[in-house]
Amino acid sequence: MIWFELCQVRYSFQNFFSLMVYTGKYPQQNQMQKNISNPVHLEQVLTYLMNNISNETAFDPSTRMFATGEIKFSRKKTIYGLVQCTRDISDESCSNCLQSAFGELQECCFYRQGGIIVSRNCNMRFELYRFYNASSFHLTLPASQGARWKSWMLVVVTCIPLAVLAVLIGSCAVNYHLRKKRRQIDDDKSQKALLHELASPTGVAITQEGELVSSEDIHFMSLSTIMAATDDFSESNKLGQGGFGTVFKGMLEDGKGVAVKRLSRKSWQGLEEFKNEVILIARLQHRNLVKLLGCAIEGQEKLLVYEFMPNRSLDFFIFDPEKRSQLDWKTYDNIIVGIAKGLLYLHEDSRLKIIHRDLKPSNILLDHEMVAKISDFGMARIFGENQNTANTRRVVGTYGYMAPEYAMEGLFSVKSDVFSFGVILLEIISGKKNSSFYLTENAQTLLAYAWRLWNEGKEMKFVEPVLMESSLTTQQIKKCMHIGLLCVQEDPADRPTMSSVVVLLGDESILPLPKPKQPALAMGRIVQQIADPFPVTNPSVNGLTVSSLSPR
């Protein structure tokens, strides 16, 4: 799928008509927009505008699921908005899609002078200039009503006796306290529900006071212990920021170094990630999986405590020319084998069958001996014993590492993780990032470039020169490149299982391997055009690579 300013094109080998799968994307254009001077007022006005035109788009048949609108933002400025749904989906699906897009728009752009969210089934955009032609359905929402309302209120307030005003204030105060108490009750219920969700699958007991008791599998810590370890979440201890929270370095009382993930306090996705991590990692133990030392849940604070990895993550080395040269091929080979064994454990050897769904270099941590450990199980899913595939309506993960059947149709399986592993393998060998490779070397992606060179017998042109130490090393790298290409084939059935990959990586002999078919659908980028032709860009939000899909 590819987006332009005036159209979008999509094709698939599966029927996607009438199926709404939301996958909102942020074009890099959003990051280039200037900040607004009054974001609070912008949020109020923009919410009013977008809600109105979204409702008309979804539920008024005359709009044909497309509407524009405008509203005065200030004396000199007007906000222009546009929303659209594909006409194959239902009214309800259109409304749900636009609600999700509006949530994404709030996160990225409510403090900017413009913003756009594109997805498979709906698009949403606003600017401080008219960016569209007149449409058959256009709302002009008057701001003057607000001014007249304020004038009327001024008259009323000045005329109402002070006694009535006091009653109003008292009523508001009572109402506020009642709502606050009701919200606290709801929060307490949610807290108890979460505690029971955590306790049931992990075999953890809950006291009458509602506290979780540590078990053999999982250790619960107090918030005060973690705050002391991280120096009250000091900025100097901050290691990084992810989509669902912030990671801090800490030191426990016994001198043990830890990494603490502080999940977003009000994020529903952060809550889901917390439950996933605790329930999954409590049952997983493997040399190549990061170890969860404990967790804490108090009020809105949800914290995960991991073993500290002094050598950070794999992306820190493979995409930095200086750091990359610090490691030899033997070390990289051990890292590759470690990742493969960790995935094999998740897919076949653990008590559960688990699909990671977000395998990428930044989620491969390295300990003091450079042993690879897979981390971040917030998006992982458990499969039943005889289950081979699953489908989701909300695609999560990182574009550039997602298998095409998952990115485009929401279908995922163990072969989705195999695809991600293949991308990482090719990135290690080349020192290049798939998501930032677009249209370099006359190829759309790193995968297409690798496959072309392999077909031409020019594999060593693909390899980072610092890795080539000897003729033996060269043969090993060629074999790894071949395995990587087998993993990124378009048809999931053609990709090997991780058990086969581990066997191939460990086989010292250079046996004939199957010929890889052309790589999966190219992971391209969103293309935008404003007034003049705009260069192709690679959007990124919160440090996560977000790319669109385009045909090869």
mmCIF file of C-alpha atoms in Angstrom, residues 280 346-348 350-357 379-391 412-414:
data_model
loop_
_atom_site.group_PDB
_atom_site.id
_atom_site.type_symbol
_atom_site.label_atom_id
_atom_site.label_comp_id
_atom_site.label_asym_id
_atom_site.label_seq_id
_atom_site.Cartn_x
_atom_site.Cartn_y
_atom_site.Cartn_z
ATOM 1 C CA LEU A 280 4.667 -14.242 29.971
ATOM 2 C CA LEU A 346 9.613 -19.160 22.326
ATOM 3 C CA HIS A 347 8.173 -21.008 19.331
ATOM 4 C CA GLU A 348 8.766 -24.649 20.253
ATOM 5 C CA SER A 350 8.919 -23.362 26.214
ATOM 6 C CA ARG A 351 5.774 -24.309 28.115
ATOM 7 C CA LEU A 352 3.935 -21.858 25.859
ATOM 8 C CA LYS A 353 4.006 -21.202 22.130
ATOM 9 C CA ILE A 354 4.779 -17.488 21.877
ATOM 10 C CA ILE A 355 4.952 -15.090 18.923
ATOM 11 C CA HIS A 356 7.067 -12.044 19.803
ATOM 12 C CA ARG A 357 5.659 -9.691 17.087
ATOM 13 C CA MET A 379 3.226 -7.164 22.184
ATOM 14 C CA ALA A 380 3.786 -10.933 22.324
ATOM 15 C CA ARG A 381 0.906 -13.376 21.897
ATOM 16 C CA ILE A 382 0.396 -16.910 23.200
ATOM 17 C CA PHE A 383 -0.723 -19.561 20.698
ATOM 18 C CA GLY A 384 -2.696 -22.692 21.492
ATOM 19 C CA GLU A 385 -1.040 -26.076 21.118
ATOM 20 C CA ASN A 386 -2.500 -26.711 17.658
ATOM 21 C CA GLN A 387 -2.812 -23.074 16.586
ATOM 22 C CA ASN A 388 -0.703 -21.979 13.612
ATOM 23 C CA THR A 389 -1.941 -18.485 12.725
ATOM 24 C CA ALA A 390 -3.966 -15.663 14.254
ATOM 25 C CA ASN A 391 -5.483 -12.408 13.065
ATOM 26 C CA PHE A 412 0.712 -13.427 12.269
ATOM 27 C CA SER A 413 2.403 -16.728 13.091
ATOM 28 C CA VAL A 414 5.838 -18.095 13.997
#
